[in-house]
Short mmCIF file of C-alpha atoms and ligand atoms in Angstrom, two decimals:
data_model
loop_
_atom_site.label_atom_id
_atom_site.label_comp_id
_atom_site.label_asym_id
_atom_site.label_seq_id
_atom_site.Cartn_x
_atom_site.Cartn_y
_atom_site.Cartn_z
CA UNK A 18 85.14 119.66 80.84
CA UNK A 19 82.17 117.48 80.07
CA UNK A 20 79.35 118.68 82.32
CA UNK A 21 77.52 115.39 81.68
CA UNK A 22 80.03 113.40 83.72
CA UNK A 23 79.08 112.77 87.36
CA UNK A 24 81.24 114.19 90.13
CA UNK A 25 83.06 111.79 92.46
CA UNK A 26 80.24 112.07 95.00
CA UNK A 27 77.53 111.48 92.39
CA UNK A 28 79.33 108.47 90.94
CA UNK A 29 79.97 107.04 94.43
CA UNK A 30 76.26 107.43 95.25
CA UNK A 31 75.29 105.59 92.05
CA UNK A 32 77.62 102.72 92.90
CA UNK A 33 76.36 102.49 96.46
CA UNK A 34 72.77 102.40 95.19
CA UNK A 35 73.55 99.28 93.16
CA UNK A 36 75.65 97.94 96.06
CA UNK A 37 72.60 98.22 98.33
CA UNK A 38 70.56 96.06 95.91
CA UNK A 39 73.40 93.54 95.81
CA UNK A 40 73.68 93.50 99.61
CA UNK A 41 69.96 92.68 99.95
CA UNK A 42 70.77 89.23 98.49
CA UNK A 43 72.79 87.58 101.21
CA UNK A 44 75.74 85.56 99.90
CA UNK A 45 76.13 81.83 100.60
CA UNK A 46 77.56 80.83 103.96
CA UNK A 47 80.43 78.51 104.91
CA UNK A 48 82.00 77.56 108.25
CA UNK A 49 85.64 78.27 108.97
CA UNK A 50 87.80 77.53 111.98
CA UNK A 51 88.10 80.51 114.31
CA UNK A 52 91.85 80.75 113.70
CA UNK A 53 91.26 81.07 109.92
CA UNK A 54 88.49 83.66 110.16
CA UNK A 55 90.49 86.91 110.16
CA UNK A 56 89.59 89.04 107.15
CA UNK A 57 86.37 87.13 106.43
CA UNK A 58 82.87 88.61 106.76
CA UNK A 59 80.83 87.27 109.65
CA UNK A 60 77.52 85.69 108.59
CA UNK A 61 76.10 85.09 112.08
CA UNK A 62 75.80 87.36 115.10
CA UNK A 63 78.16 86.54 117.97
CA UNK A 64 76.29 86.33 121.28
CA UNK A 65 77.55 86.09 124.85
CA UNK A 66 76.99 82.49 126.02
CA UNK A 67 77.24 83.66 129.65
CA UNK A 68 77.63 86.87 131.60
CA UNK A 69 80.93 88.71 131.04
CA UNK A 70 82.67 88.61 133.32
CA UNK A 71 80.97 85.39 134.46
CA UNK A 72 81.68 86.29 138.12
CA UNK A 73 82.66 89.50 139.89
CA UNK A 74 86.33 89.59 139.01
CA UNK A 75 89.23 91.21 140.76
CA UNK A 76 91.41 93.34 138.51
CA UNK A 77 94.25 93.47 141.05
CA UNK A 78 96.28 91.29 143.39
CA UNK A 79 95.25 92.33 146.89
CA UNK A 80 92.53 91.87 149.46
CA UNK A 81 88.76 91.81 148.91
CA UNK A 82 86.99 93.71 151.68
CA UNK A 83 84.12 96.00 152.55
CA UNK A 84 85.12 99.48 151.34
CA UNK A 85 83.78 101.30 154.40
CA UNK A 86 85.65 98.98 156.80
CA UNK A 87 88.95 99.23 154.88
CA UNK A 88 88.73 103.01 154.75
CA UNK A 89 88.80 103.17 158.62
CA UNK A 90 92.39 101.80 158.39
CA UNK A 91 91.58 99.27 161.17
CA UNK A 92 93.18 95.81 160.78
CA UNK A 93 90.92 93.20 159.12
CA UNK A 94 91.52 89.47 159.63
CA UNK A 95 92.48 87.56 156.51
CA UNK A 96 89.85 84.78 156.33
CA UNK A 97 91.13 82.92 153.25
CA UNK A 98 92.44 83.25 149.73
CA UNK A 99 91.16 82.77 146.15
CA UNK A 100 93.41 82.33 143.15
CA UNK A 101 92.43 82.79 139.50
CA UNK A 102 90.65 79.58 138.47
CA UNK A 103 89.35 78.82 142.00
CA UNK A 104 85.57 78.71 142.53
CA UNK A 105 84.05 81.74 144.30
CA UNK A 106 84.35 81.69 148.13
CA UNK A 107 81.33 82.05 150.46
CA UNK A 108 79.98 85.29 151.97
CA UNK A 109 82.73 87.44 153.51
CA UNK A 110 82.28 87.96 157.26
CA UNK A 111 82.11 91.54 158.60
CA UNK A 112 85.53 92.72 159.79
CA UNK A 113 87.30 90.24 157.49
CA UNK A 114 89.36 90.54 154.32
CA UNK A 115 90.00 87.87 151.69
CA UNK A 116 93.27 87.52 149.83
CA UNK A 117 92.58 87.67 146.10
CA UNK A 118 94.54 87.38 142.86
CA UNK A 119 93.99 89.20 139.57
CA UNK A 120 91.26 87.42 137.61
CA UNK A 121 89.87 85.55 140.65
CA UNK A 122 86.20 85.68 141.75
CA UNK A 123 85.60 88.17 144.55
CA UNK A 124 83.65 86.67 147.51
CA UNK A 125 80.06 87.91 147.91
CA UNK A 126 79.85 90.70 150.49
CA UNK A 127 83.20 92.23 149.49
CA UNK A 128 82.54 95.41 147.53
CA UNK A 129 86.11 96.35 146.72
CA UNK A 130 89.68 95.12 146.43
CA UNK A 131 92.57 96.94 148.05
CA UNK A 132 95.85 96.54 146.21
CA UNK A 133 98.67 94.53 147.75
CA UNK A 134 100.95 97.57 147.23
CA UNK A 135 98.66 99.71 149.46
CA UNK A 136 98.40 97.52 152.60
CA UNK A 137 100.26 96.67 155.78
CA UNK A 138 100.17 92.97 156.77
CA UNK A 139 100.91 91.42 160.20
CA UNK A 140 100.12 87.88 161.35
CA UNK A 141 96.95 87.08 159.50
CA UNK A 142 95.79 90.67 159.47
CA UNK A 143 95.79 93.41 156.91
CA UNK A 144 94.92 97.11 156.82
CA UNK A 145 94.77 99.79 154.15
CA UNK A 146 97.62 102.25 154.65
CA UNK A 147 96.41 105.77 155.57
CA UNK A 148 95.65 108.25 154.14
CA UNK A 149 94.45 106.11 151.24
CA UNK A 150 90.71 105.36 150.98
CA UNK A 151 88.94 102.79 148.86
CA UNK A 152 85.54 103.22 147.29
CA UNK A 153 82.75 100.73 146.60
CA UNK A 154 83.44 98.72 143.43
CA UNK A 155 87.12 99.69 143.20
CA UNK A 156 89.28 97.10 141.40
CA UNK A 157 86.30 94.85 140.70
CA UNK A 158 84.44 94.28 137.42
CA UNK A 159 80.97 93.15 138.49
CA UNK A 160 79.44 90.00 137.00
CA UNK A 161 77.74 90.91 133.69
CA UNK A 162 79.14 94.47 133.62
CA UNK A 163 80.67 93.88 130.15
CA UNK A 164 77.85 91.80 128.68
CA UNK A 165 74.81 89.77 129.72
CA UNK A 166 74.06 86.22 128.58
CA UNK A 167 72.48 86.37 125.11
CA UNK A 168 73.64 89.91 124.28
CA UNK A 169 74.67 90.40 120.64
CA UNK A 170 78.32 91.42 120.79
CA UNK A 171 79.21 91.40 117.08
CA UNK A 172 76.65 91.80 114.29
CA UNK A 173 76.62 89.71 111.11
CA UNK A 174 78.30 91.63 108.29
CA UNK A 175 81.35 92.56 110.37
CA UNK A 176 84.78 92.20 108.75
CA UNK A 177 86.52 89.94 111.25
CA UNK A 178 89.63 91.28 112.96
CA UNK A 179 91.77 90.01 115.85
CA UNK A 180 89.36 91.75 118.23
CA UNK A 181 86.35 89.80 116.93
CA UNK A 182 88.33 86.55 117.07
CA UNK A 183 89.15 87.16 120.74
CA UNK A 184 85.56 88.11 121.53
CA UNK A 185 84.17 85.04 119.70
CA UNK A 186 86.67 82.79 121.50
CA UNK A 187 85.52 84.14 124.85
CA UNK A 188 81.96 83.25 123.86
CA UNK A 189 82.95 79.67 122.99
CA UNK A 190 82.83 79.80 119.17
CA UNK A 191 85.53 77.47 117.82
CA UNK A 192 84.24 77.93 114.25
CA UNK A 193 82.38 80.81 112.61
CA UNK A 194 79.84 81.09 109.85
CA UNK A 195 81.21 83.47 107.22
CA UNK A 196 80.05 84.51 103.77
CA UNK A 197 81.59 82.77 100.77
CA UNK A 198 84.02 85.15 99.08
CA UNK A 199 82.70 86.64 95.84
CA UNK A 200 84.59 85.58 92.72
CA UNK A 201 86.02 88.61 90.96
CA UNK A 202 87.06 88.27 87.31
CA UNK A 203 90.08 90.35 86.34
CA UNK A 204 90.27 90.89 82.60
CA UNK A 205 93.18 92.97 81.31
CA UNK A 206 93.11 94.22 77.75
CA UNK A 207 95.86 95.56 75.52
CA UNK A 208 98.04 94.33 72.64
CA UNK A 209 101.11 95.79 74.35
CA UNK A 210 100.87 93.57 77.44
CA UNK A 211 102.99 90.52 78.17
CA UNK A 212 102.79 88.32 81.29
CA UNK A 213 105.29 89.05 84.05
CA UNK A 214 107.18 85.82 83.20
CA UNK A 215 107.86 86.96 79.61
CA UNK A 216 110.58 89.27 78.29
CA UNK A 217 108.86 92.30 76.72
CA UNK A 218 109.80 92.97 73.08
CA UNK A 219 110.35 96.60 72.02
CA UNK A 220 107.07 98.46 72.45
CA UNK A 221 105.66 95.89 74.87
CA UNK A 222 105.19 96.29 78.63
CA UNK A 223 104.56 93.83 81.43
CA UNK A 224 101.01 93.35 82.64
CA UNK A 225 101.22 94.80 86.14
CA UNK A 226 97.48 95.36 86.56
CA UNK A 227 96.58 91.66 86.81
CA UNK A 228 98.71 90.96 89.89
CA UNK A 229 97.94 94.40 91.36
CA UNK A 230 94.19 93.99 90.99
CA UNK A 231 94.39 90.40 92.30
CA UNK A 232 96.11 91.74 95.41
CA UNK A 233 93.53 94.51 95.82
CA UNK A 234 90.66 92.03 95.36
CA UNK A 235 92.09 89.60 97.91
CA UNK A 236 92.66 92.42 100.41
CA UNK A 237 89.05 93.57 99.91
CA UNK A 238 87.65 90.09 100.66
CA UNK A 239 87.21 88.71 97.13
CA UNK A 240 88.50 85.60 95.33
CA UNK A 241 90.53 86.88 92.37
CA UNK A 242 89.99 85.06 89.07
CA UNK A 243 92.64 86.30 86.66
CA UNK A 244 91.69 85.70 83.02
CA UNK A 245 94.15 85.70 80.10
CA UNK A 246 94.71 89.18 78.67
CA UNK A 247 92.37 90.02 75.80
CA UNK A 248 93.89 91.60 72.73
CA UNK A 249 92.51 94.87 71.38
CA UNK A 250 90.09 93.23 68.98
CA UNK A 251 86.34 92.95 69.11
CA UNK A 252 86.05 89.18 68.81
CA UNK A 253 88.67 88.52 71.49
CA UNK A 254 86.86 90.90 73.82
CA UNK A 255 83.47 89.32 73.13
CA UNK A 256 84.84 85.86 73.94
CA UNK A 257 86.59 87.01 77.11
CA UNK A 258 83.51 88.92 78.30
CA UNK A 259 81.28 85.88 77.81
CA UNK A 260 83.52 83.89 80.13
CA UNK A 261 84.11 86.70 82.64
CA UNK A 262 80.38 87.37 83.03
CA UNK A 263 80.19 84.17 85.09
CA UNK A 264 81.88 85.97 87.97
CA UNK A 265 80.17 87.85 90.80
CA UNK A 266 82.00 91.04 89.86
CA UNK A 267 83.96 91.89 86.72
CA UNK A 268 86.96 94.20 86.56
CA UNK A 269 88.22 95.06 83.09
CA UNK A 270 91.41 97.06 82.81
CA UNK A 271 92.24 99.21 79.82
CA UNK A 272 90.42 100.02 76.63
CA UNK A 273 88.01 102.60 78.07
CA UNK A 274 89.67 105.84 76.89
CA UNK A 275 88.84 107.59 73.65
CA UNK A 276 91.55 105.90 71.55
CA UNK A 277 91.03 104.00 68.31
CA UNK A 278 91.62 100.65 70.05
CA UNK A 279 89.56 101.35 73.15
CA UNK A 280 86.95 98.74 72.41
CA UNK A 281 85.62 97.82 75.84
CA UNK A 282 82.47 99.96 75.85
CA UNK A 283 81.17 98.65 72.52
CA UNK A 284 81.97 95.08 73.62
CA UNK A 285 80.04 95.61 76.86
CA UNK A 286 77.13 97.02 74.87
CA UNK A 287 77.13 93.92 72.60
CA UNK A 288 77.09 91.75 75.74
CA UNK A 289 73.88 93.47 76.88
CA UNK A 290 75.37 95.85 79.45
CA UNK A 291 73.31 98.58 81.06
CA UNK A 292 75.64 101.57 81.61
CA UNK A 293 75.43 103.67 84.79
CA UNK A 294 78.28 105.99 83.86
CA UNK A 295 81.10 106.11 81.33
CA UNK A 296 83.30 108.69 83.04
CA UNK A 297 83.71 110.49 86.37
CA UNK A 298 85.09 113.96 87.16
CA UNK A 299 88.17 112.57 88.91
CA UNK A 300 91.89 112.46 88.19
CA UNK A 301 93.32 109.94 87.66
CA UNK A 302 90.56 107.62 86.46
CA UNK A 303 88.29 109.93 84.47
CA UNK A 304 87.31 107.35 81.78
CA UNK A 305 85.99 104.87 84.41
CA UNK A 306 83.00 102.83 83.18
CA UNK A 307 80.39 101.35 85.51
CA UNK A 308 77.79 99.00 84.06
CA UNK A 309 75.87 95.84 84.89
CA UNK A 310 75.74 92.71 82.72
CA UNK A 311 73.02 90.03 82.67
CA UNK A 312 74.14 87.23 85.01
CA UNK A 313 74.86 83.77 83.64
CA UNK A 314 75.51 81.82 86.83
CA UNK A 315 75.52 82.17 90.60
CA UNK A 316 78.79 81.71 92.36
CA UNK A 317 78.03 83.09 95.79
CA UNK A 318 74.25 83.54 95.76
CA UNK A 319 71.72 81.16 97.27
CA UNK A 320 69.38 80.51 94.38
CA UNK A 321 69.16 80.85 90.64
CA UNK A 322 66.25 83.30 91.14
CA UNK A 323 68.45 85.52 93.30
CA UNK A 324 71.19 85.22 90.72
CA UNK A 325 68.91 86.32 87.91
CA UNK A 326 67.62 89.24 89.98
CA UNK A 327 71.10 90.61 90.53
CA UNK A 328 73.11 91.42 87.42
CA UNK A 329 76.92 91.29 87.39
CA UNK A 330 78.46 94.67 88.24
CA UNK A 331 81.26 95.60 85.84
CA UNK A 332 83.92 98.25 86.19
CA UNK A 333 85.91 99.25 83.13
CA UNK A 334 89.03 100.60 84.85
CA UNK A 335 91.36 102.88 82.90
CA UNK A 336 94.49 100.87 82.09
CA UNK A 337 97.06 103.21 83.59
CA UNK A 338 98.04 101.39 86.77
CA UNK A 339 97.50 104.29 89.20
CA UNK A 340 94.14 105.05 87.57
CA UNK A 341 93.21 101.38 87.99
CA UNK A 342 94.27 101.38 91.65
CA UNK A 343 92.44 104.62 92.53
CA UNK A 344 89.21 103.68 90.76
CA UNK A 345 89.32 100.24 92.36
CA UNK A 346 89.63 101.73 95.85
CA UNK A 347 86.97 104.39 95.26
CA UNK A 348 84.32 102.34 93.45
CA UNK A 349 85.08 98.64 92.98
CA UNK A 350 86.09 97.95 96.58
CA UNK A 351 82.75 99.20 98.01
CA UNK A 352 80.85 97.05 95.48
CA UNK A 353 83.02 94.07 96.36
CA UNK A 354 82.34 94.67 100.06
CA UNK A 355 78.59 94.61 99.38
CA UNK A 356 78.91 91.36 97.39
CA UNK A 357 80.92 89.91 100.26
CA UNK A 358 78.11 90.71 102.73
CA UNK A 359 80.08 93.41 104.56
CA UNK A 360 78.34 96.22 106.40
CA UNK A 361 81.47 98.40 106.20
CA UNK A 362 81.77 99.15 102.49
CA UNK A 363 84.42 101.93 102.48
CA UNK A 364 86.29 103.62 100.88
CA UNK A 365 88.27 104.68 103.93
CA UNK A 366 89.29 108.32 104.30
CA UNK A 367 91.24 110.00 107.10
CA UNK A 368 92.45 113.49 107.94
CA UNK A 369 96.09 114.51 107.86
CA UNK A 370 98.08 117.72 107.73
CA UNK A 371 99.73 118.77 104.50
CA UNK A 372 103.51 119.04 104.90
CA UNK A 373 104.25 120.62 101.48
CA UNK A 374 102.19 122.76 99.09
CA UNK A 375 100.67 120.94 96.13
CA UNK A 376 101.28 122.12 92.56
CA UNK A 377 98.85 124.45 90.79
CA UNK A 378 98.56 122.40 87.63
CA UNK A 379 95.43 120.47 88.51
CA UNK A 380 92.69 120.30 85.93
CA UNK A 381 89.80 122.40 87.23
CA UNK A 382 86.55 120.58 87.93
CA UNK A 383 88.15 117.23 88.77
CA UNK A 384 88.52 115.77 92.26
CA UNK A 385 92.09 114.54 92.40
CA UNK A 386 93.41 111.49 94.26
CA UNK A 387 97.17 111.73 93.99
CA UNK A 388 99.79 109.30 95.30
CA UNK A 389 101.10 110.63 98.60
CA UNK A 390 103.22 109.55 101.49
CA UNK A 391 101.79 109.96 104.97
CA UNK A 392 103.81 109.72 108.13
CA UNK A 393 101.38 108.01 110.48
CA UNK A 394 103.61 108.29 113.56
CA UNK A 395 104.13 112.08 113.66
CA UNK A 396 105.85 113.93 116.51
CA UNK A 397 103.73 114.09 119.70
CA UNK A 398 100.75 116.43 119.40
CA UNK A 399 100.89 116.63 115.59
CA UNK A 400 98.47 115.15 113.07
CA UNK A 401 99.78 112.60 110.57
CA UNK A 402 101.89 114.56 108.03
CA UNK A 403 101.22 113.97 104.35
CA UNK A 404 102.99 115.10 101.17
CA UNK A 405 102.58 114.24 97.49
CA UNK A 406 105.20 111.92 96.05
CA UNK A 407 106.79 113.24 92.88
CA UNK A 408 105.43 111.36 89.88
CA UNK A 409 105.35 111.25 86.11
CA UNK A 410 101.66 110.59 85.72
CA UNK A 411 99.41 107.62 86.34
CA UNK A 412 101.74 105.07 84.77
CA UNK A 413 104.50 105.78 87.32
CA UNK A 414 104.63 102.59 89.35
CA UNK A 415 107.85 103.59 91.12
CA UNK A 416 105.95 106.62 92.48
CA UNK A 417 103.03 104.39 93.49
CA UNK A 418 105.49 102.17 95.36
CA UNK A 419 106.78 105.22 97.29
CA UNK A 420 103.24 106.19 98.34
CA UNK A 421 101.06 104.79 101.11
CA UNK A 422 97.84 106.76 100.49
CA UNK A 423 96.22 109.18 98.04
CA UNK A 424 95.84 112.88 98.80
CA UNK A 425 92.34 114.16 98.00
CA UNK A 426 92.33 117.56 96.28
CA UNK A 427 88.73 118.78 96.07
CA UNK A 428 87.23 119.81 92.73
CA UNK A 429 87.17 123.50 93.65
CA UNK A 430 90.75 123.66 95.05
CA UNK A 431 93.48 124.65 92.59
CA UNK A 432 96.24 123.83 95.08
CA UNK A 433 96.60 123.29 98.82
CA UNK A 434 98.89 125.18 101.19
CA UNK A 435 101.26 123.62 103.78
CA UNK A 436 99.58 123.15 107.16
CA UNK A 437 96.15 122.59 105.59
CA UNK A 438 94.04 119.80 107.07
CA UNK A 439 93.41 117.48 104.15
CA UNK A 440 91.62 114.25 103.39
CA UNK A 441 93.56 111.15 102.41
CA UNK A 442 92.23 107.98 100.79
CA UNK A 443 93.60 104.93 102.57
CA UNK A 444 94.46 101.79 100.58
P1 LIG B 1 94.34 102.09 78.12
O1 LIG B 1 93.43 102.42 79.25
O2 LIG B 1 94.13 100.75 77.54
O3 LIG B 1 94.31 103.20 77.09
O4 LIG B 1 95.80 102.10 78.72
C1 LIG B 1 96.38 103.24 79.28
C2 LIG B 1 97.81 103.03 79.64
O5 LIG B 1 97.92 102.03 80.61
C3 LIG B 1 98.66 102.59 78.48
O6 LIG B 1 99.92 103.20 78.59
C4 LIG B 1 98.78 101.09 78.70
O7 LIG B 1 99.94 100.56 78.13
C5 LIG B 1 98.77 100.99 80.18
N1 LIG B 1 98.22 99.71 80.63
C6 LIG B 1 97.05 99.20 80.20
N2 LIG B 1 96.83 98.00 80.76
C7 LIG B 1 97.88 97.76 81.57
C8 LIG B 1 98.24 96.67 82.42
N3 LIG B 1 97.44 95.60 82.54
N4 LIG B 1 99.40 96.74 83.10
C9 LIG B 1 100.18 97.83 82.97
N5 LIG B 1 99.91 98.88 82.20
C10 LIG B 1 98.77 98.86 81.49
MG1 LIG B 2 94.69 99.69 75.92
#
């Protein structure tokens, strides 16, 4: 075990340090229609354009009344009615009730709404059925209780979900300012790789990392830019790197292990890279390289000065597909989130309960992130139940396809026992 390699936590802290510098340079902004904004990163704060609710709103069908009067169970005269969409009625007279529908403005003076299911009605009169009482404010959301005009409801930097779209719609935003997606170069390396459209000759394999990484990049808010695969030769790598360095973030797959044809590190060095680490104490993904390259152009930054100030982050991902996926989720995704202007960089972890013991063959001193299957709808009262999927190492894509998360086995743990509360890395 090389003591010089950073632990997972140390490597993650290094990456988030660079990510913080990157985040300080806000990306360029574009406007998108509200309906197309899901998954984008908000570049403006969303503010309430009026009080929410804009009027004291009934949450029930029933009768607006004074709570103290209704609670005497005396009959109250029904003085009128308001439906949802009607303007608010005038002040409610003492001894009166006002018929009201869900979502309608409650007349001033009425402090509560009694539900239609809880009343007795006779010719223009209504009373609350004993022994039920009603308290002040019941079944009403007061004007401005949710938000006041001008309140910031969603901060810039939020990854937009359905909830933010609904909230923005309520505030009258038909379009949103969002950050331009960072362009992420995906450069696969390896003489054995053929494109998915080609029939592999003996000894060749299909390039699965390009489409996998493109999918991961898109899901993490980036614009994938898939470059042609570079062969395992220095000149080819130099040429590909020169082109790829025009991106906002560069992902290289393969060529970072200790083999004779693992030429990525020297090529990065020739391109002027500053290395932050060239390995991490994790499995899979130990040979991961993290470096920065001098920037040649600005895709999503405001100015050339900003562009020059921020170098291009580069991850040299180990070529084995599961190693590539894990190291992307742990390190590249948080960097991508920072480049995208997001305040929620990830990675995302959750707790689950281990359903089956893990093996005892882990390499000591490495934090492991192993493909696992988690049942997220466990029986009532139980935590999500997780178990490792059986696999034949980090090239086993069939195993990856059977998994929906990665089980985290801490550095110091040899194996984990059934019933243990464990951490899982979410994709
Ligand atoms: P490397 O990191 O280049 O030593 O590659 C490690 C393993 O991953 C080898 O078995 C490669 O054939 C495989 N591999 C590398 N790149 C890819 C790729 N783009 N798609 C699928 N497998 C790959
Ligand atoms: Mg290779």
